[in-house]
PDB file of C-alpha atoms in Angstrom:
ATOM      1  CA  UNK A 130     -19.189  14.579 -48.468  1.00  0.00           C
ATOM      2  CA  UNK A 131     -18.129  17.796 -50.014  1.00  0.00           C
ATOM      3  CA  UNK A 132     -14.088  18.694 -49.459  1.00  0.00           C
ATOM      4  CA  UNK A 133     -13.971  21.282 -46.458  1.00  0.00           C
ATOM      5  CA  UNK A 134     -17.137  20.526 -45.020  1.00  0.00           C
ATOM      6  CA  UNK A 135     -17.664  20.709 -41.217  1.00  0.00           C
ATOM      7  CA  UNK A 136     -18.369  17.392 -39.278  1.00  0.00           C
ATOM      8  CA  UNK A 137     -19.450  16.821 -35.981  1.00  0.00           C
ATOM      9  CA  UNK A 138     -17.247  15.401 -33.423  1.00  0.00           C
ATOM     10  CA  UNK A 139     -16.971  11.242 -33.068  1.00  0.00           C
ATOM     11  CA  UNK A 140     -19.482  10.700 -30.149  1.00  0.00           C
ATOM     12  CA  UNK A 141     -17.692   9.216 -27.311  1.00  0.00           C
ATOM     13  CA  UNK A 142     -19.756   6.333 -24.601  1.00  0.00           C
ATOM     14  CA  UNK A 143     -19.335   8.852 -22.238  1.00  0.00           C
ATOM     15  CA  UNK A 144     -20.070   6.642 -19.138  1.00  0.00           C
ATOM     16  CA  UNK A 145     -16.826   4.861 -20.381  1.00  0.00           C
ATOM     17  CA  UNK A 146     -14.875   7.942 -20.939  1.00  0.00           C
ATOM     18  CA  UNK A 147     -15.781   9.571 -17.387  1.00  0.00           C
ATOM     19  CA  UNK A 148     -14.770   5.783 -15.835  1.00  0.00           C
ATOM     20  CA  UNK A 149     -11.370   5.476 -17.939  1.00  0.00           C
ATOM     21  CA  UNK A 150     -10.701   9.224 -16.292  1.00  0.00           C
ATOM     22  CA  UNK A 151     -11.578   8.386 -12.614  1.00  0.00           C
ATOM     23  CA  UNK A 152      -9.776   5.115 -12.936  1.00  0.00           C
ATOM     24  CA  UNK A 153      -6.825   6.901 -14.245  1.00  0.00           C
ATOM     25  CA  UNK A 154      -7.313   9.753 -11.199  1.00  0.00           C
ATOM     26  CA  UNK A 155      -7.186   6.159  -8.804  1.00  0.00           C
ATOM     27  CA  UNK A 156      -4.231   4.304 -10.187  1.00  0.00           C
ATOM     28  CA  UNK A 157      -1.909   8.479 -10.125  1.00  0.00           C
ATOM     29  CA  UNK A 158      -3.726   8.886  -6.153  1.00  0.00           C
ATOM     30  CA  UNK A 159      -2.676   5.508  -5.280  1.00  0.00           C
ATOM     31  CA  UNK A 160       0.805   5.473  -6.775  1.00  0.00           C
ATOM     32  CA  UNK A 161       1.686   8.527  -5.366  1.00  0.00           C
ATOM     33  CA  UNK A 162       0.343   6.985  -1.728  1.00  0.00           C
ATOM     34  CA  UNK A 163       2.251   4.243  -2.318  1.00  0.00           C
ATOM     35  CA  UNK A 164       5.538   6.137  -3.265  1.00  0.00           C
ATOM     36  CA  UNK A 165       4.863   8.297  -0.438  1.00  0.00           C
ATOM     37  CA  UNK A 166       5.181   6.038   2.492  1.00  0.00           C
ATOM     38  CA  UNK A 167       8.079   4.150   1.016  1.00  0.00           C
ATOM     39  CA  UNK A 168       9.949   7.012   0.927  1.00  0.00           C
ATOM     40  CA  UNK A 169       9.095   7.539   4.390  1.00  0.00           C
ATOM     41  CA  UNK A 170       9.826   4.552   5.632  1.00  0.00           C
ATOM     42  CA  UNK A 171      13.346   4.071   3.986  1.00  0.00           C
ATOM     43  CA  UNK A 172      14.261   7.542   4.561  1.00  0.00           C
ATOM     44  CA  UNK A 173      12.060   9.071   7.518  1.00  0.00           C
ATOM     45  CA  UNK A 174      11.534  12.306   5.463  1.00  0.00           C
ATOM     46  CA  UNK A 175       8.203  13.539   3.330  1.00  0.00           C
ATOM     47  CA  UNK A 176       7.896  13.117  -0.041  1.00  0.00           C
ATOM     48  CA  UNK A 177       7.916  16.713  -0.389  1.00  0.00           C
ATOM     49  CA  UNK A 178      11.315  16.734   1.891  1.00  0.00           C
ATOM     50  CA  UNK A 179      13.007  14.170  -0.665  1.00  0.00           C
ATOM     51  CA  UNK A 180      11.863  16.516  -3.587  1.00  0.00           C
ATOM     52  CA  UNK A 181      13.214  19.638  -2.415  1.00  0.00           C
ATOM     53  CA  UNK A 182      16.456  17.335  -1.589  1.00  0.00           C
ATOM     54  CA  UNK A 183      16.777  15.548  -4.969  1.00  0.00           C
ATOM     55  CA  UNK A 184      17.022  19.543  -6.405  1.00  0.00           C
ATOM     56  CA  UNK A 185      19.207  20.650  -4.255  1.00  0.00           C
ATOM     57  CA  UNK A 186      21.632  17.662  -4.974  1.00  0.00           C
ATOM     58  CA  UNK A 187      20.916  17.707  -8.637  1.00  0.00           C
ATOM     59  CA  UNK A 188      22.464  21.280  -8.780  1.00  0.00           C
ATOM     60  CA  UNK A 189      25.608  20.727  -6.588  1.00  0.00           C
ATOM     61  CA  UNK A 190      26.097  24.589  -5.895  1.00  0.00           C
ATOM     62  CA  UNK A 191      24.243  26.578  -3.709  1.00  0.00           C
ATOM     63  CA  UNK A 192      20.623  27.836  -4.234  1.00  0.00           C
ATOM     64  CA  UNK A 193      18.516  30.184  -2.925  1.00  0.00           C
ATOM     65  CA  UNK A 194      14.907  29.629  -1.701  1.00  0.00           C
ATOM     66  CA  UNK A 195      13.856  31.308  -4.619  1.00  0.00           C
ATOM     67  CA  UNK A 196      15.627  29.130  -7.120  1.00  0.00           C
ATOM     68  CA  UNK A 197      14.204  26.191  -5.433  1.00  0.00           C
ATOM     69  CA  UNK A 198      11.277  27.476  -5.450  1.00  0.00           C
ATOM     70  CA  UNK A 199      11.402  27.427  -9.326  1.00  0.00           C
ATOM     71  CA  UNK A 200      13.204  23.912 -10.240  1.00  0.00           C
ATOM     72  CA  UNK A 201      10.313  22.495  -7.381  1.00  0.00           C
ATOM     73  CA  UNK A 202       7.494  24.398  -9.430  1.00  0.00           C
ATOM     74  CA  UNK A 203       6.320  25.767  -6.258  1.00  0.00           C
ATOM     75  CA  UNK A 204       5.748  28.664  -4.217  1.00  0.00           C
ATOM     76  CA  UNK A 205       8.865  30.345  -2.112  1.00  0.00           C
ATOM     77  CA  UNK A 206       6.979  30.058   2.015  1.00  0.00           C
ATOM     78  CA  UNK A 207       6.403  26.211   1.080  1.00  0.00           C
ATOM     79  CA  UNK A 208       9.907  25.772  -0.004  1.00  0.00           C
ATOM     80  CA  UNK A 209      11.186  28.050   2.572  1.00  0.00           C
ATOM     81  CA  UNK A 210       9.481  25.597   5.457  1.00  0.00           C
ATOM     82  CA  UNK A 211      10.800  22.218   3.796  1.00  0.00           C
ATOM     83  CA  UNK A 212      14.185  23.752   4.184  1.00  0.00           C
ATOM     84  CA  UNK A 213      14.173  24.875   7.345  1.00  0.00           C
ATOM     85  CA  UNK A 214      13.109  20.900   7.901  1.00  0.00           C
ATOM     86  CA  UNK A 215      15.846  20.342   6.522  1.00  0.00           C
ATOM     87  CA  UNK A 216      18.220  22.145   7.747  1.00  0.00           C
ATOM     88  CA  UNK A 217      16.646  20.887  10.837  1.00  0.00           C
ATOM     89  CA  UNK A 218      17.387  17.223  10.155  1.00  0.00           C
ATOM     90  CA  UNK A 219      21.000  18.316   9.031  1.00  0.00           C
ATOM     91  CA  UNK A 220      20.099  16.845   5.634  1.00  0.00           C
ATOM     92  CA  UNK A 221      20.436  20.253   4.205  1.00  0.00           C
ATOM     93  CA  UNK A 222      22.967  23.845   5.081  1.00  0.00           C
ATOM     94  CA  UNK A 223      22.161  27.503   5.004  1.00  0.00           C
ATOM     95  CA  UNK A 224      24.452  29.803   4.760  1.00  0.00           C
ATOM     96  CA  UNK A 225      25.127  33.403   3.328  1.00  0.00           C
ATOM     97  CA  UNK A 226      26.745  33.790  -0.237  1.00  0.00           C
ATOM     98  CA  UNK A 227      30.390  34.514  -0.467  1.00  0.00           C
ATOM     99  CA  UNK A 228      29.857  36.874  -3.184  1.00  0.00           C
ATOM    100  CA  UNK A 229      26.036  38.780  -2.431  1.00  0.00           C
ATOM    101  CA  UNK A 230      26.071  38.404   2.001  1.00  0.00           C
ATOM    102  CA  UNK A 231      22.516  39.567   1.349  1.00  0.00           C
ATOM    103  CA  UNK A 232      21.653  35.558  -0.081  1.00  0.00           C
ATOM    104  CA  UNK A 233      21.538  32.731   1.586  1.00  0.00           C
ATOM    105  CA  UNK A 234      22.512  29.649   0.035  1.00  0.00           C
ATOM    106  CA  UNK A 235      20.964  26.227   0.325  1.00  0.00           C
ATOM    107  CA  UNK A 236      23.570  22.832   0.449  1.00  0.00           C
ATOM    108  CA  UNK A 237      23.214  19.604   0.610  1.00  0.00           C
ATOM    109  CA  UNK A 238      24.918  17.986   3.506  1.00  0.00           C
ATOM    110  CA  UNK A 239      26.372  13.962   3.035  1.00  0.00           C
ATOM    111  CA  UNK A 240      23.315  12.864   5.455  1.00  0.00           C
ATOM    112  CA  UNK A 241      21.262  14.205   2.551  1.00  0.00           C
ATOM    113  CA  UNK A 242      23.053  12.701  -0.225  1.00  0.00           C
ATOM    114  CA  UNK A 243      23.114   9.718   1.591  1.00  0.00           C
ATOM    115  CA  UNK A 244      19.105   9.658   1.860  1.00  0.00           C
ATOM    116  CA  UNK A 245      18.947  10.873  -1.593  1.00  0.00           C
ATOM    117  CA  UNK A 246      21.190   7.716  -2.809  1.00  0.00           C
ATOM    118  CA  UNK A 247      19.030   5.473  -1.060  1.00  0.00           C
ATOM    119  CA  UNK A 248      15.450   6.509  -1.855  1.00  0.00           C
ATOM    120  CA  UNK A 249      13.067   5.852  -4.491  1.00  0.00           C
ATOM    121  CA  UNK A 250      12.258   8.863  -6.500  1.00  0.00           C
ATOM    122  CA  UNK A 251       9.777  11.321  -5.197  1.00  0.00           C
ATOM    123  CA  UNK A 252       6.273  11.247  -6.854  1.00  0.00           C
ATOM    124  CA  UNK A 253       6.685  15.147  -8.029  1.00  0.00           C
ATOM    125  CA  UNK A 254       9.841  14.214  -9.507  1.00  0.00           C
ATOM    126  CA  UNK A 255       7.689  11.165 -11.363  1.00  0.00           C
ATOM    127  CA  UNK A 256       5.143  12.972 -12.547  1.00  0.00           C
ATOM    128  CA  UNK A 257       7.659  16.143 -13.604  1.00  0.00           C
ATOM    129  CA  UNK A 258       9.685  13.219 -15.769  1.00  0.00           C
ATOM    130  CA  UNK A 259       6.624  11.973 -17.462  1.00  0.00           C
ATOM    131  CA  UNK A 260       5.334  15.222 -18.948  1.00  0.00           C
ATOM    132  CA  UNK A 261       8.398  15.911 -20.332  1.00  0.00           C
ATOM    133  CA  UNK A 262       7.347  13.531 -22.901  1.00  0.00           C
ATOM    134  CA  UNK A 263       4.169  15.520 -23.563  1.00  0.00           C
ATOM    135  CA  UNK A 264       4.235  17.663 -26.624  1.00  0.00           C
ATOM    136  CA  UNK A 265       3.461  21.291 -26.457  1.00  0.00           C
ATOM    137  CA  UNK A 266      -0.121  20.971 -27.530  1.00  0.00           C
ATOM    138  CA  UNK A 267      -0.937  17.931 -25.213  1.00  0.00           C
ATOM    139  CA  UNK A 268       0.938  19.579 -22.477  1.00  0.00           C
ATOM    140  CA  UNK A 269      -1.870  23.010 -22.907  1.00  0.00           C
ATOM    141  CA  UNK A 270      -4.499  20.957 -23.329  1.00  0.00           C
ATOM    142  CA  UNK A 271      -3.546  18.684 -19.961  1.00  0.00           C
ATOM    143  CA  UNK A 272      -2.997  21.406 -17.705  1.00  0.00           C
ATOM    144  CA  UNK A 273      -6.695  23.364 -18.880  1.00  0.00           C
ATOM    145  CA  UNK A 274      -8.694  20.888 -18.529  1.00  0.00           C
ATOM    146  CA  UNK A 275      -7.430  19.854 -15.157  1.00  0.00           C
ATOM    147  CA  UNK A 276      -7.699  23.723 -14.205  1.00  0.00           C
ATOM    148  CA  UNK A 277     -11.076  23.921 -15.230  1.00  0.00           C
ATOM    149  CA  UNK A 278     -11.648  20.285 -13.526  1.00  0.00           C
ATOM    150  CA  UNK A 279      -9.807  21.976 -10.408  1.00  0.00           C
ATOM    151  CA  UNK A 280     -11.894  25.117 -10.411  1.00  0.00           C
ATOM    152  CA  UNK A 281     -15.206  23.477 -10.678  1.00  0.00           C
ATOM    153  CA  UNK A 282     -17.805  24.872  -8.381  1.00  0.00           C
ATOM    154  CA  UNK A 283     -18.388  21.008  -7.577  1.00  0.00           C
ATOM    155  CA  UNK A 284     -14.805  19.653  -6.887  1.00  0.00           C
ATOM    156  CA  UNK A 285     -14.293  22.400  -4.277  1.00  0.00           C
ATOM    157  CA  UNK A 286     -15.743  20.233  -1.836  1.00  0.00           C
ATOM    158  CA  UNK A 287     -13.498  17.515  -2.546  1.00  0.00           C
ATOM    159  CA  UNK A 288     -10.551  20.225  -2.708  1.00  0.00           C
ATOM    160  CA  UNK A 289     -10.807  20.705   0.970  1.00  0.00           C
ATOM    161  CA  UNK A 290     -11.940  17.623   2.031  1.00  0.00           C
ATOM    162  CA  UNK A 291      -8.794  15.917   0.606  1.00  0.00           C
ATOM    163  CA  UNK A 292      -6.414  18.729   1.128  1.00  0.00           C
ATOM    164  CA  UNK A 293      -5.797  18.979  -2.687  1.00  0.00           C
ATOM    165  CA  UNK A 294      -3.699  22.417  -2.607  1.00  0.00           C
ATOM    166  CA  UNK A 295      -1.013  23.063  -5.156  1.00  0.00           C
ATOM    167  CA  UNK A 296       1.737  22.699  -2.402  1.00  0.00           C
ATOM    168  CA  UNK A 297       4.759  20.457  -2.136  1.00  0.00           C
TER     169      UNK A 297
END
């Protein structure tokens, strides 16, 4: 074969590639089940709940909504309701900035650091960890193929019968 010369992709056994995918989709869904109710059980709070917590704690100052909102790669209303859980469950404070009255400030409280210290780490927080060790590249790739997965005239069925909304 000439130097430079185009070549086809390596076929793939499809059937095998489509079953190491959905396999791979199982084993994520169930871990993530499985984390789930652990967390609940040793800490009676959401996995979502623990995941907001863990960032608050992490930062040790106060934070607004929207900062959480950020560090929790989510939107602000979904962060804003976890907190107000929360708050609710004293695991968490608000309160207005000293310096700009016009912020409030989110704290952890020592019930939450005591339900952070004690629980397993939330699935978000997981899956966050392990694509830090993607590369840039990998990372692109990853997120538009499951886009275009997610967007899929086909999947939007299974969108809303399993709930599957970017949310917390």
């Amino acid at each position: 074969m000439q130097k430079g010369a185009l070549t086809s992709p390596p076929r793939i056994d499809r059937r095998y590639a489509e079953m190491t995918i959905v396999n791979s989709f199982r084993r994520v869904m169930r871990a993530i089940r499985l984390s789930a109710t652990e967390i609940q059980s040793q800490t009676g709070l959401s996995a979502a709940q623990l995941y907001v917590l863990r960032q608050i704690a992490e930062d040790g100052k106060g934070q607004s909504i929207g900062e959480l909102a950020d560090k929790t790669l989510t939107d602000r209303s979904s962060v804003a309701s976890v907190v107000d859980r929360l708050v609710a469950l004293e695991m968490a404070s608000r309160t207005r900035s000293e310096e700009d009255r016009r912020r409030a400030e989110v704290r952890i409280t020592e019930r939450g650091r005591e339900a952070v210290a004690s629980a397993a780490p939330p699935p978000t927080y997981l899956m966050v960890h392990a694509l830090e060790s993607f590369n840039d590249d990998e990372l692109a790739t990853l997120a538009r193929l499951l886009d275009k997965m997610r967007s899929e005239e086909h999947t939007s069925e299974l969108q809303s019968r399993l709930h599957l909304v970017c949310r917390l």
